[in-house]
Each structure stands twice: as C-alpha cells, then as structure tokens.
Short mmCIF file of C-alpha atoms and ligand atoms in Angstrom, two decimals:
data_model
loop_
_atom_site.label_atom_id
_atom_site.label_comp_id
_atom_site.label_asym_id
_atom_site.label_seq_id
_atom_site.Cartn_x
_atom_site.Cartn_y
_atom_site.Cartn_z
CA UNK W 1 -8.35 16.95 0.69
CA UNK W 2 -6.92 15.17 3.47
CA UNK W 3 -8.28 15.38 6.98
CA UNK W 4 -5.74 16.25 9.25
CA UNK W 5 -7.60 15.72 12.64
CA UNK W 6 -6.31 12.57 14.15
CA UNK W 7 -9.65 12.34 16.12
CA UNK W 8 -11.94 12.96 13.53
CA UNK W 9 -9.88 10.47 11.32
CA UNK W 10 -10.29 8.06 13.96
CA UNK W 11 -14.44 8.66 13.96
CA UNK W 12 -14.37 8.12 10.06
CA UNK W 13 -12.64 5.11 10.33
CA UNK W 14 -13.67 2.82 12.75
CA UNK W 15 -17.18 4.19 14.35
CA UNK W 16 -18.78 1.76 12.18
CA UNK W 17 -16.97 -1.19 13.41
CA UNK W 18 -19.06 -4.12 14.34
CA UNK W 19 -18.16 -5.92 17.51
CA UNK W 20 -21.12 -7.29 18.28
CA UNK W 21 -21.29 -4.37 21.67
CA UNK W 22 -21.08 -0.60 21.07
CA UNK W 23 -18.73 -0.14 23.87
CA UNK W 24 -15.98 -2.60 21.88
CA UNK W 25 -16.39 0.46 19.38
CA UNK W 26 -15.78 2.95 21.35
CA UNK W 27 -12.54 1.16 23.08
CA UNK W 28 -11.43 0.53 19.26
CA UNK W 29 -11.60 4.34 19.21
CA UNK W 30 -9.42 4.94 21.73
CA UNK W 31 -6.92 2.25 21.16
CA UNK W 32 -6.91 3.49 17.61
CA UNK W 33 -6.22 7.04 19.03
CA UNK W 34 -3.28 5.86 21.17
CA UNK W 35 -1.88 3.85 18.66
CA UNK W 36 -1.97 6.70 16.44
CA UNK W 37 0.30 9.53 19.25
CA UNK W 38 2.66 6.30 19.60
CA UNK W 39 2.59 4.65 16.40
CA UNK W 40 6.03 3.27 17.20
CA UNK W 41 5.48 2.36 20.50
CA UNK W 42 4.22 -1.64 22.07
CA UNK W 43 0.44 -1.81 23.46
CA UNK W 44 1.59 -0.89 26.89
CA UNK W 45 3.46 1.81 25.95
CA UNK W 46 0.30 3.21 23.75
CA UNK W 47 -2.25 2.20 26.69
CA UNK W 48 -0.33 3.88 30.03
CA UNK W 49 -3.30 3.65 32.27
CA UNK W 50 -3.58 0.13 33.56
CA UNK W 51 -7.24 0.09 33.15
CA UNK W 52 -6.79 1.13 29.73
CA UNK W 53 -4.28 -1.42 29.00
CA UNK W 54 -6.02 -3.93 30.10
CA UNK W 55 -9.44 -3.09 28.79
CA UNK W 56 -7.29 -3.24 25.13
CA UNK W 57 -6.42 -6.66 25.90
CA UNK W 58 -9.33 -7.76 26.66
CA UNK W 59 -11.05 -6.20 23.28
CA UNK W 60 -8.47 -8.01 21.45
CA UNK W 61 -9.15 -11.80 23.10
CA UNK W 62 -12.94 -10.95 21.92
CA UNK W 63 -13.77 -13.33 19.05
CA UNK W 64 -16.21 -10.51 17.23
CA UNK W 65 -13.35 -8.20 17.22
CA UNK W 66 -11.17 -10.17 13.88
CA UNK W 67 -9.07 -8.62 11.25
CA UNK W 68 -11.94 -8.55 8.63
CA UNK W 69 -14.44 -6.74 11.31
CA UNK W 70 -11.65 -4.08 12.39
CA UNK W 71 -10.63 -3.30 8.72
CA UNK W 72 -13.91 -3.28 7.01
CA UNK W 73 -15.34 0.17 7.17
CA UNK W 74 -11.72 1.68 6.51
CA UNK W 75 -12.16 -0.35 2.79
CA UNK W 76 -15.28 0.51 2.48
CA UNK W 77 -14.64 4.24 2.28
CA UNK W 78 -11.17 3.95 0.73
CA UNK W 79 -13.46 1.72 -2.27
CA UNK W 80 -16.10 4.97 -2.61
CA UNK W 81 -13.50 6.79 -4.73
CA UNK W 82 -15.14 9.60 -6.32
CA UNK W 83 -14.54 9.41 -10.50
CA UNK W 84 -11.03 9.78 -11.15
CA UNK W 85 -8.00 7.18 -12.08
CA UNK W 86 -6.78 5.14 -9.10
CA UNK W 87 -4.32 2.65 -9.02
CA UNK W 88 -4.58 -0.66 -6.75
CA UNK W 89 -1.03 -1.45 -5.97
CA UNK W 90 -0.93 -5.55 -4.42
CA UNK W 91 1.92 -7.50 -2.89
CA UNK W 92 2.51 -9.39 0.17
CA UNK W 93 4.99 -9.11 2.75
CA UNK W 94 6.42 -10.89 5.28
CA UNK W 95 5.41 -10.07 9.37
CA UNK W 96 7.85 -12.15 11.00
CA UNK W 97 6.80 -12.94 15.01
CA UNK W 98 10.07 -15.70 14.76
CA UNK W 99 10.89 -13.70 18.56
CA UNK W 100 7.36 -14.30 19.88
CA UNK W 101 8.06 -17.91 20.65
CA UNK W 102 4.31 -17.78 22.82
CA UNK W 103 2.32 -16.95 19.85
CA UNK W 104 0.79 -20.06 18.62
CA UNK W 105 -0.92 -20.69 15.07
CA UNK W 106 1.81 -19.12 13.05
CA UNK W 107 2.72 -19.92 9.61
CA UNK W 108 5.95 -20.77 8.07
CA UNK W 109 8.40 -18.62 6.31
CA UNK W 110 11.07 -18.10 4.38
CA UNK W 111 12.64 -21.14 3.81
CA UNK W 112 10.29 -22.97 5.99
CA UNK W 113 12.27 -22.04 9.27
CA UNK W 114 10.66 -18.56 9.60
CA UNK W 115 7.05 -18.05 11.64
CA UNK W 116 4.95 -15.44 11.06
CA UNK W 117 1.83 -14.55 9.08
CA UNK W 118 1.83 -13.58 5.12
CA UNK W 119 -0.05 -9.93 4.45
CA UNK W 120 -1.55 -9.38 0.61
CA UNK W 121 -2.16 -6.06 0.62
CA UNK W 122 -3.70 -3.69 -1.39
CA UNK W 123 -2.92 -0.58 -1.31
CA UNK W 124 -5.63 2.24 -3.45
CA UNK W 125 -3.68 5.53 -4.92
CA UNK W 126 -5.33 8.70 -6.54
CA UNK W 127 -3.63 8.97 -9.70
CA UNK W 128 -4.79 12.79 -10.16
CA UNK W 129 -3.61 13.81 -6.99
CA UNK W 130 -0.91 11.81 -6.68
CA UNK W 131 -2.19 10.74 -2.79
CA UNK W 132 -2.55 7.67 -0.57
CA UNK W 133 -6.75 7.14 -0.56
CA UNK W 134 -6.15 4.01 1.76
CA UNK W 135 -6.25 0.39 1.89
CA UNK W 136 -8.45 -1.33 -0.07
CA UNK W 137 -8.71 -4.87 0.70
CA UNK W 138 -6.08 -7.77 2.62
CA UNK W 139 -5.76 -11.05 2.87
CA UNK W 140 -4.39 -13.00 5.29
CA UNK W 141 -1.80 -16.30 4.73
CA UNK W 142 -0.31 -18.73 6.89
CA UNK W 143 1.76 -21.32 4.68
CA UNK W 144 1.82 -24.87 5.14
CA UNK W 145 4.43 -27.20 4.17
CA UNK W 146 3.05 -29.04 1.08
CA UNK W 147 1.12 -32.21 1.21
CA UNK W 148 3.38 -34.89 -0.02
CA UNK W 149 2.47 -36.88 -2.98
CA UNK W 150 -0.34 -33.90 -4.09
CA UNK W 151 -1.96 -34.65 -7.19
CA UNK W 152 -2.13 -31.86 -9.34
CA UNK W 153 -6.10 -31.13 -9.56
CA UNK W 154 -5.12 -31.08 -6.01
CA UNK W 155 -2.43 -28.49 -6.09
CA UNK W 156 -4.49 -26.63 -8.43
CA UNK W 157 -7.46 -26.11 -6.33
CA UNK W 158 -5.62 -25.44 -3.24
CA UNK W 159 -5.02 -21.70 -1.71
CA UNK W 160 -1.52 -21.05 -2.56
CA UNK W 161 0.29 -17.76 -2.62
CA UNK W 162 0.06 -17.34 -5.94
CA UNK W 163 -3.94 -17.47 -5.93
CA UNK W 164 -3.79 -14.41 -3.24
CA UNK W 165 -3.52 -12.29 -6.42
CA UNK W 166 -7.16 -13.05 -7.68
CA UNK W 167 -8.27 -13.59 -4.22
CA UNK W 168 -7.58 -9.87 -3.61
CA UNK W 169 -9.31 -8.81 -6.47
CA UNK W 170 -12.29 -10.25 -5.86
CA UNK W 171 -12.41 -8.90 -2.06
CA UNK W 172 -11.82 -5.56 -3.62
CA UNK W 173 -14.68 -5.72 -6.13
CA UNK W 174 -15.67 -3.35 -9.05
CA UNK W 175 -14.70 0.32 -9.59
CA UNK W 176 -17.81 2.43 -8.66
CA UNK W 177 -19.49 4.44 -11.69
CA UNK W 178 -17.25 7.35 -12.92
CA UNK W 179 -13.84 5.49 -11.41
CA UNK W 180 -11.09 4.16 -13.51
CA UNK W 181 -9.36 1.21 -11.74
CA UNK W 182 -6.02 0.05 -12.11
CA UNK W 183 -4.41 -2.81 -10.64
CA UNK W 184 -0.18 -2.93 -10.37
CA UNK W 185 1.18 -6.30 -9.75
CA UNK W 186 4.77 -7.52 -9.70
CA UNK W 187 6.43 -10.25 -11.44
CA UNK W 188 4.72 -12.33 -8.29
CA UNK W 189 0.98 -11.68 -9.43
CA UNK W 190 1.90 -12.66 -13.43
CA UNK W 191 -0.48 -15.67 -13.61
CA UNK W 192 -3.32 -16.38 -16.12
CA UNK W 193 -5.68 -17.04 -13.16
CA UNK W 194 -5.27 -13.57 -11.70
CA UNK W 195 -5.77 -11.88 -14.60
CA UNK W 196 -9.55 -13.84 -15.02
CA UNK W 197 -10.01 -12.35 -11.95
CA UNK W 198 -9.62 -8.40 -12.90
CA UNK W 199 -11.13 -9.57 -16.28
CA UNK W 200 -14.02 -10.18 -14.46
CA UNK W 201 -14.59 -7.19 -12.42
CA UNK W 202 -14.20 -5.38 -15.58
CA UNK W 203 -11.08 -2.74 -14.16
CA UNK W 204 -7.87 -2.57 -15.80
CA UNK W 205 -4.67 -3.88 -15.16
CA UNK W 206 -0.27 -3.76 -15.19
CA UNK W 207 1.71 -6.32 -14.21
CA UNK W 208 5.04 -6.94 -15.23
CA UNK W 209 5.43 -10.42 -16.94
CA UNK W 210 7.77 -12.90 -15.42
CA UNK W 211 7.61 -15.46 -17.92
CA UNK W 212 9.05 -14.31 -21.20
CA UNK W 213 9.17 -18.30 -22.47
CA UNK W 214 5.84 -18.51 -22.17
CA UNK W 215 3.57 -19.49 -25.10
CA UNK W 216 1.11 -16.42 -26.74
CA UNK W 217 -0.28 -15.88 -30.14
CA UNK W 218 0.79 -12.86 -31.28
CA UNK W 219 -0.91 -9.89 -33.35
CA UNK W 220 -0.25 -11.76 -36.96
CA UNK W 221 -2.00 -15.38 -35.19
CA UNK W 222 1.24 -17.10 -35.05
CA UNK W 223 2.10 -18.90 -31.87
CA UNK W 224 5.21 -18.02 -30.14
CA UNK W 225 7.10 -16.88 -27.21
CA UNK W 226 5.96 -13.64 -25.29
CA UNK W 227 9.49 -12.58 -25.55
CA UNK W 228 9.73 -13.07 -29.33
CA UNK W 229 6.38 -11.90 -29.76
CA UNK W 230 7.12 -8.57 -28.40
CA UNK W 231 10.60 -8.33 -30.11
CA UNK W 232 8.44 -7.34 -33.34
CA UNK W 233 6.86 -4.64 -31.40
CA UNK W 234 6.42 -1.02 -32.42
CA UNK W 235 9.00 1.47 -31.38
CA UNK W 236 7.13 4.32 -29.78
CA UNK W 237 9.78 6.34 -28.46
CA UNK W 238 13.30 6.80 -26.42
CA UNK W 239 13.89 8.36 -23.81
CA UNK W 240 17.38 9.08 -21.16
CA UNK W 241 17.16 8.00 -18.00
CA UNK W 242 20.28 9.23 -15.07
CA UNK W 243 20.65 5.91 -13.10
CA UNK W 244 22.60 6.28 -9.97
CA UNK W 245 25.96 4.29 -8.97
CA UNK W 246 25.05 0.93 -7.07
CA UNK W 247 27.84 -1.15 -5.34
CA UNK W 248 29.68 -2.52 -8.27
CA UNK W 249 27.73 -0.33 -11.11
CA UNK W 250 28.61 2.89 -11.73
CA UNK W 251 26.61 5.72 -12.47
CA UNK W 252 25.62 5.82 -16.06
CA UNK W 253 23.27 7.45 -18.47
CA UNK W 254 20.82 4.93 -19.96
CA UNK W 255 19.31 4.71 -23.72
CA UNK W 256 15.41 3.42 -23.39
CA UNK W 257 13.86 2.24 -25.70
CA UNK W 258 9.75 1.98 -25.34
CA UNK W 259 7.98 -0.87 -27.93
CA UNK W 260 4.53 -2.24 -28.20
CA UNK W 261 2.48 -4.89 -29.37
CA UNK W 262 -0.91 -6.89 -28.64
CA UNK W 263 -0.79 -10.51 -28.05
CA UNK W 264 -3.49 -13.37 -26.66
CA UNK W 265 -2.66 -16.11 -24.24
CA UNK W 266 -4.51 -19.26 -24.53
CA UNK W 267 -5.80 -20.51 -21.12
CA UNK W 268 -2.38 -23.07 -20.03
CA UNK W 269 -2.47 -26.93 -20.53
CA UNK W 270 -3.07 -26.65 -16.06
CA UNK W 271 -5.54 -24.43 -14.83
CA UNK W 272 -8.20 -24.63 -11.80
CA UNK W 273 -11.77 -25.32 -11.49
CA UNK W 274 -12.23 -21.79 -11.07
CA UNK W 275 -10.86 -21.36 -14.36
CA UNK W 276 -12.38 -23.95 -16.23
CA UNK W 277 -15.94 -22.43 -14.37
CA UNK W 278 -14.93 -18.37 -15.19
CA UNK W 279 -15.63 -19.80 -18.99
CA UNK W 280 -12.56 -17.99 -20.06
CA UNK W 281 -10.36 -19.48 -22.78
CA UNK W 282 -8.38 -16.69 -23.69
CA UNK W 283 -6.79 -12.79 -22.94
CA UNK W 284 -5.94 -10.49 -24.96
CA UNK W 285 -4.07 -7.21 -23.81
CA UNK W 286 -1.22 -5.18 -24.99
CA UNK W 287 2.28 -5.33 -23.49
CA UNK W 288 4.91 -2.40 -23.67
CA UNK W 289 8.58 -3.34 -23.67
CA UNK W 290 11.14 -0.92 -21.96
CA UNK W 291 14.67 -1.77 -22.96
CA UNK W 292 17.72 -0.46 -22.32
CA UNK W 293 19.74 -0.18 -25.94
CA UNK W 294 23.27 -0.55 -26.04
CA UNK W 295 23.79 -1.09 -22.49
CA UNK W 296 28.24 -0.98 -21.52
CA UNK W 297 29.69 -4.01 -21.75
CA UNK W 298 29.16 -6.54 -19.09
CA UNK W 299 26.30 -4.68 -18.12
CA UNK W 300 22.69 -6.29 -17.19
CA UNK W 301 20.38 -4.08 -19.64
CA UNK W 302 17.23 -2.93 -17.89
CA UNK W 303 14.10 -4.77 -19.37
CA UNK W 304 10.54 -4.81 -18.04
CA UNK W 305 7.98 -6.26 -19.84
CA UNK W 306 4.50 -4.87 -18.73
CA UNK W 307 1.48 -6.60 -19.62
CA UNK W 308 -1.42 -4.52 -19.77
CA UNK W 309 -5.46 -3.82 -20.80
CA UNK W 310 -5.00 -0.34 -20.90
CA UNK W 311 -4.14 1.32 -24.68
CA UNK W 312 -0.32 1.54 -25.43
CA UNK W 313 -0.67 2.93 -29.45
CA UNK W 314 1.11 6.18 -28.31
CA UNK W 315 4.50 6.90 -26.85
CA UNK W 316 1.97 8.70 -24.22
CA UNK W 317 -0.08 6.06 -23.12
CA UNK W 318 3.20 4.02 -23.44
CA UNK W 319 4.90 6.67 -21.25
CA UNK W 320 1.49 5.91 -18.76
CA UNK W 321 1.71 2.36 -18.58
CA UNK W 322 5.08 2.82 -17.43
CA UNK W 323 4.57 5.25 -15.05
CA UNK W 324 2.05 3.24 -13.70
CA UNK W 325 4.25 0.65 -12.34
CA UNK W 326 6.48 3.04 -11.32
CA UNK W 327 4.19 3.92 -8.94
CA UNK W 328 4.69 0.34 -7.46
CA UNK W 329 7.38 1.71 -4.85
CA UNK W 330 4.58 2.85 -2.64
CA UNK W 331 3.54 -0.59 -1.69
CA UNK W 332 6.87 -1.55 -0.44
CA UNK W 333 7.01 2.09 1.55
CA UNK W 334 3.78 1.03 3.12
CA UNK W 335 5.13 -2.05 4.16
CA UNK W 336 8.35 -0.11 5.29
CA UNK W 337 5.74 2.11 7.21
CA UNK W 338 4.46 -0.61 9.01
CA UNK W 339 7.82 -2.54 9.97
CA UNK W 340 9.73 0.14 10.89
CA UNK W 341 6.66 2.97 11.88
CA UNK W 342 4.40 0.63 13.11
CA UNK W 343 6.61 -2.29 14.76
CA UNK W 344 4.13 -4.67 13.24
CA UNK W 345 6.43 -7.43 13.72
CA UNK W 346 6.96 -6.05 17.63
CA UNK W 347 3.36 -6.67 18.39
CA UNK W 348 2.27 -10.39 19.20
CA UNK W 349 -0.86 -11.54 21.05
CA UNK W 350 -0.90 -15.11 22.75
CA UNK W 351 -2.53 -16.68 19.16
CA UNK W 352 -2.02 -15.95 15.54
CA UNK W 353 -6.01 -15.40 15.70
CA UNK W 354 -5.43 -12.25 18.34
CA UNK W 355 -2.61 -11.17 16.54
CA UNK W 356 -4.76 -10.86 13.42
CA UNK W 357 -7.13 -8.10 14.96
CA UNK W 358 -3.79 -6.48 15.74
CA UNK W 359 -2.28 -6.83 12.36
CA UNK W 360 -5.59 -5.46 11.03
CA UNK W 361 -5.69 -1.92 12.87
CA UNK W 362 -1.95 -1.57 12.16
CA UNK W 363 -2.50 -1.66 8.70
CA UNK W 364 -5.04 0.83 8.79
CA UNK W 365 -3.07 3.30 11.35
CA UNK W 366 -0.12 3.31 8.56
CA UNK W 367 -2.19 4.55 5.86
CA UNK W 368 -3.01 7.16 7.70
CA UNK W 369 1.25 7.76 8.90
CA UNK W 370 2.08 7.16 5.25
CA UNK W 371 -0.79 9.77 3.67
CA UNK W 372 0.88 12.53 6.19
CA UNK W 373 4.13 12.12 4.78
CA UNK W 374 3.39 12.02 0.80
CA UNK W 375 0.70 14.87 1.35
CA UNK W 376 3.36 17.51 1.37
CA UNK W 377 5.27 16.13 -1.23
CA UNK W 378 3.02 16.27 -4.02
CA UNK W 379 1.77 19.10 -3.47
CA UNK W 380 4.21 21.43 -3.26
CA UNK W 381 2.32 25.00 -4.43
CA UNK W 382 -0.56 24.97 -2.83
CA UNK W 383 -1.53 27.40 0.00
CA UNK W 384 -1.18 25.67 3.99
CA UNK W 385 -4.15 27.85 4.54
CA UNK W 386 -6.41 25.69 2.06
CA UNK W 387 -5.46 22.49 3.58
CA UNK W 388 -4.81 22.89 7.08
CA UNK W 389 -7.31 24.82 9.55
CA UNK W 390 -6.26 28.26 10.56
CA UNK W 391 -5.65 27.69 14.25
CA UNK W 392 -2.79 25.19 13.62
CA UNK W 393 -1.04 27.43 11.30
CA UNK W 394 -1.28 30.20 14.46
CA UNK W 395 -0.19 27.82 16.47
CA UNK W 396 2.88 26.83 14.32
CA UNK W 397 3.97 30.15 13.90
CA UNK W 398 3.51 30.63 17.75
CA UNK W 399 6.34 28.03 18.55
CA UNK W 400 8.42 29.01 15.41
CA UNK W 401 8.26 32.93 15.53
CA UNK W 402 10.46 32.99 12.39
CA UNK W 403 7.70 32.25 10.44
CA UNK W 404 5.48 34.68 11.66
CA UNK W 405 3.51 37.09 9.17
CA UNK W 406 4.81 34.59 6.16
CA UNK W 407 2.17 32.87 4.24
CA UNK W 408 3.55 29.18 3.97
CA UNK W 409 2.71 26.16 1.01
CA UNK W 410 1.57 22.55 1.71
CA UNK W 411 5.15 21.82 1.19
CA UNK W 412 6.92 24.19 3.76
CA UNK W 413 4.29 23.59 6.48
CA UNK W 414 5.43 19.60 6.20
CA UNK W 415 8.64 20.47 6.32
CA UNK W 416 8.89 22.98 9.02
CA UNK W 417 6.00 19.87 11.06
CA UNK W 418 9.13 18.07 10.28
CA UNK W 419 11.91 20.45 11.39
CA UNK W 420 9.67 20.25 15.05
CA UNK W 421 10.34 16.72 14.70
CA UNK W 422 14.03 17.25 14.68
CA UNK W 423 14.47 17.13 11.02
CA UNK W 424 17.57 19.43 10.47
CA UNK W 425 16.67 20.79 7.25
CA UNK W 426 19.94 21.88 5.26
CA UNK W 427 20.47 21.48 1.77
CA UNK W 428 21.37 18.07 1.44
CA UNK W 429 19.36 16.21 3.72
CA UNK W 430 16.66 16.24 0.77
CA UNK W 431 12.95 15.07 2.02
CA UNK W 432 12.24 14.74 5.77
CA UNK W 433 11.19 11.28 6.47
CA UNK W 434 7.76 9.89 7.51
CA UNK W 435 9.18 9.81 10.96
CA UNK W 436 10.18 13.53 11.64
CA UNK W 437 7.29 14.68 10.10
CA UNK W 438 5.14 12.15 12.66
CA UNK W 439 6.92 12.90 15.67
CA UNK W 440 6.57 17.22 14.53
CA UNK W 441 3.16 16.33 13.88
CA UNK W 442 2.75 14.77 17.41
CA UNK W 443 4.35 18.38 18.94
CA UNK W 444 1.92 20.09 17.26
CA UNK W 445 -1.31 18.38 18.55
CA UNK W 446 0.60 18.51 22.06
CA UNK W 447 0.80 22.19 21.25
CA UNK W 448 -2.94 22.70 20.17
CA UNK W 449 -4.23 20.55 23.30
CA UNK W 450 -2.03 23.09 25.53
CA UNK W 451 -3.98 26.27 23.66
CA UNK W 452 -7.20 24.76 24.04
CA UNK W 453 -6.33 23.94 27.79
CA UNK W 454 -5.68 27.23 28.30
CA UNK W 455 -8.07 29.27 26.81
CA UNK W 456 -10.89 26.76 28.79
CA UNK W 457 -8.76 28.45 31.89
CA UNK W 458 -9.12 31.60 30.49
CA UNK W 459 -12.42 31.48 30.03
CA UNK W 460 -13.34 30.03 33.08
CA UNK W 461 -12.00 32.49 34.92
CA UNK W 462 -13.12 35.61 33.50
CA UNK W 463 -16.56 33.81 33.50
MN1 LIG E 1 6.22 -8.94 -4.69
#
C-alpha cells in the first residue's frame, strides 16, 4: 500500500539523513516538503519566506549535505522489498544546465558542446503490483573528452559510460531473502562486463542485445554469430500485435513470432582488470527472439533480441521475458517526471558539487510524483476506502457533492483528484496525466489543512 501523506512520506524518507547536525535534517524535511506542494516550481518559488529560502541555500553549500548522503535512506528502504518479483529498470539521462552559464564543474554532452551532468538511474518496480517501490541506487557522470593517444589497458580500466551499467549494480547490491530481482537494461547496458556484475550478485537479468555480430557458442558447441545462433531457435508461439500509424507508417496489424535458444559468450579478446579479477571466463543465459514475420514491403520488421538468465522453455516464460522489458517505458517516464515535473534541468547551484545535492532530492521527490500517478492506474477495482484514509474521501465528496453517498475505486478517486486538477475528463481524453492528478492532489491537502483549521476553531471556541 502506498502512503499517501506527503508529510509522513517526507519522515520515512529523509529523517535518517546524515548531515553531520540534526537541524540540517530537519531543514531537509522541510525543503523536501516544499519541494513536494511545488514540485514544478524554482527554490525560491518552493521556499517563499526569505528566511526559509535562505536557510535552503545555505543547507545546500554544506559539504555533509552530497547527493549520496541525501539519497541514501530513500534506497535503503526502496532495497528492503518484501519477497515478491521486482524489476530494476537502469538508464541514464541527460540533465542539461547548458543555460546556467555560472555553474562551474559541469560535464560535457552531447556532441561535446552540451554541459550538464549524466544521471544512471535505477529505478525498482513491484512486478505483483504493478507499482513504483522507488529508486534504488544512482550514479553520477560528468564526461571528459578522451585522453589522446590512450592505450587500451588504459581505456579499459577507465570509468566510461558504458561501465555505469555494472557500477549500478554493484551500488544496488543483492536481492534480500524471499525477493526475486530483475534487472532491465537497454541496448546501452549490453556489455559482457555488466553482466559479471549481476552474475555476481546472484539476481537475474534482461537486456536487449545490441550486437547481433557478435561471437557466442551456441547450444550444439559450435561458434557463431548471436544472430545466427538464435535463427535456429525454438518457435514458442505467435502472437498479433495492433501497432499504431507513425509519421510515414501506417497503422498495421503485426505477425510475431516468439523463438528461443541458450547460448555462452566467451569473455572478449579486450576486457578489464575487473574482469580478468571477477575469474569469469564465460556466460551462459537464454535469449528470446521477437520477430515480426512477413512484415509489408519496405517495411523495417520489428526485432528485439533479449538476452536473459531467467527460463524461456515456454511460450509463458517467453511471453514474461518480454513483458519484462516492456516494462522499460517507466524509466524514461521517470526521467520525463523529472524534466518536465521536476524542472531538474531549471535548478542550478553555483557548482556542479551543489547542484548534485539538488539533483539528488529531485530524484527522490519524483518517485514519489510518479508512484501517485501509476497508483490509480493499476489498480483499477479496488475500494478508495482501503487505500486512502476516510477523512479525505469526506473531504472529496465535500468539494464535489456529485459524488456524495457513492462508494468510489482506486481508479475513480485518481481521476476525479485529477478532474480537481483541471483534468476535463470526457471520453477521449483517455488517462489524466501525472500533472492534473498532482496539482488535484495539491487542492486536496489545501482542502484538508482548511478542515483541520477549522475544526481547531471550532473547538477552541466551544472549549
Ligand atoms: Mn538508454
């Protein structure tokens, strides 16, 4: 169950902070809180008092208070899943501070001409109930240009984007007892090194191969390419799948074909000390193959090849794998959520360093903004009175007398939270969007402070 009090949320996730002073945890707290009934908003506009404002300032320019120290005990309780199957969706994305021309310490990029900071995220999903649990782990990147004349042990050894993948994994550690974990990568994260890395922790893994020329033995110990290697796979099933038009496609119905097979890949003629050190000459996994069959002429046929540890003998667990990385569109929401809910790219301090702290609570304030707006989503029977206390329901159907003496789902409630938030609501304007639902849920704590407000009054003055 989701919590739904902002302030309580705000207690779970950053009392334990460590700033070296408890009061620097206690003005966390309340910039987290402001932050939270303006997510879209700058510092100032978040902070209105002046004392307030500047008191935020000055926690950020404290060196105790870094992205790693603000973040921490947010992963830490997003990691103590209780047993279940969770996935651990990574990729990075680009903050771009190219406007904050003060900010010094920046990275390149882009091609180069961009500044900014990378973010490797990694985002933890329940995949029983189909909710947000939090993030799990980040890294943060600032690329270089690259050395000229690097020798290749050299190259190897150094932190590239690439070795973010395995990086991540290891920040995020080991399932607990009773959890199944699951990491989704992109094409981006297909390298022999990362996988060593999830080997190690012992969780699971789907990533979508980006080299298909590359070199595996395959289930009869010949040595070939992945992509031949998997043209021999088993067929496990077909299914139809309704693609919509794109600009220059048009809509069509799509044949797909599901295959699978088991191959090994040898450790590559290149690797790092790390890998030479992990011990690891070899990994063997099973890959599923979903191809589009007799795609119209002149037509790109879908393929994704999706290397994986988990079992693929089935059309089922086929059909799982799949959905799996399906699942991978949540990740680039989140980063939506923090570009466009957040303004992460808005906020700059005078140093990349400051920034970082910044970077750090935004990234935990849009799990929370994201979580709100998948919650009524997926669950779309259940009673509102299971999930959300009674006196916000009351005060719901105070302001919307329409609903009055109706028992409402998860679902409605989120939508008529929305409809407060000026989402119109006719058929045809499908889901509300993370936004509505925010600014609805905003009203409604507006709403609940003005009840409480005046029932002190009340009291008070029959007392
Ligand atoms: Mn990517």
């Amino acid at each position: 169950m989701i919590l739904l009090d902002n302030q309580q949320w705000v207690e779970k996730n950053f009392s334990a902070c460590e700033f070296n002073h408890k009061r620097r945890t206690l003005r966390m707290k309340v910039v987290a809180k402001n932050m939270l009934a303006r997510p879209d908003g700058s510092l100032p506009t978040q902070n209105q008092d002046w004392s307030d404002l500047k008191a935020a300032y000055r926690l950020f320019d404290r060196p105790e208070v870094t992205f790693q120290a603000v973040t921490t005990p947010h992963w830490e309780q997003t990691k103590s899943t209780k047993p279940g199957r969770y996935l651990l969706i990574s990729d990075t994305t680009d903050i771009s501070l190219y406007n904050h021309k003060a900010t010094t310490g920046l990275g390149m990029l882009g091609d180069g001409k961009g500044r900014g900071i990378q973010l490797h995220n990694c985002l933890m999903y329940n995949s029983d109930e189909k909710q947000i649990v939090g993030q799990a782990g980040a890294i943060l990147f600032y690329r270089k240009p690259v050395p000229k004349n690097e020798k290749r042990m050299a190259r190897l050894n150094r932190r590239r984007e690439s070795s973010l993948w395995g990086e991540l994994v290891d920040q995020v550690g080991s399932a607990p007892d009773g959890a199944q974990w699951i990491h989704v990568f992109d094409r981006g994260g297909d390298n022999f090194e990362a996988i060593c890395h999830i080997k190690q922790t012992g969780d699971d893994w789907v990533i979508r191969a980006s080299k298909l020329t590359r070199k595996v033995i395959d289930r009869n110990g010949q040595t070939r390419s992945l992509k031949e290697a998997t043209e021999e796979g088993d067929v496990l099933g077909s299914y139809d799948l309704n693609l919509r038009s794109r600009p220059g496609v048009a809509a069509r119905t799509a044949r797909i074909e599901v295959s699978s097979t088991s191959v090994t890949f040898p450790r590559p003629s290149q690797f790092s000390t790390w890998v030479r050190e992990s011990g690891i000459n070899d990994l063997s996994m099973n890959v599923v193959v979903v191809q589009e069959v007799a795609p119209p002429e002149g037509i790109k046929p879908i393929k994704w090849v999706l290397l994986t540890s988990l079992p693929t003998a089935t059309f089922e667990q086929g059909w799982q794998v799949i959905e799996d990385y399906e699942n991978r569109w949540l990740i680039e929401e989140y980063h939506k959520v923090l570009k466009t809910g957040c303004g992460i790219e808005t906020h700059a301090l005078q140093t990349a360093g400051r920034t970082e702290a910044l970077v750090g609570l935004i990234s935990v304030i849009g799990t929370r903004l994201f979580q709100l707006k998948l919650i009524g989503r997926n669950q779309p029977k259940a009673l509102a009175s299971t999930h959300v206390p009674p006196h916000w329901l009351r005060c719901m159907q105070a302001a919307r007398p329409k609903l009055q003496g109706r028992s409402l789902t998860v679902y409605k409630f989120f939508r008529e939270l929305a409809k407060m938030g000026g989402f119109i609501g006719r058929k045809g304007d499908g889901e509300p969007g993370w936004m509505t639902i925010w600014r609805g849920y905003r009203e409604l704590t507006l709403l609940l402070d003005g009840m409480r407000l005046a029932e002190q009054a009340r009291s008070k003055s029959c007392g």
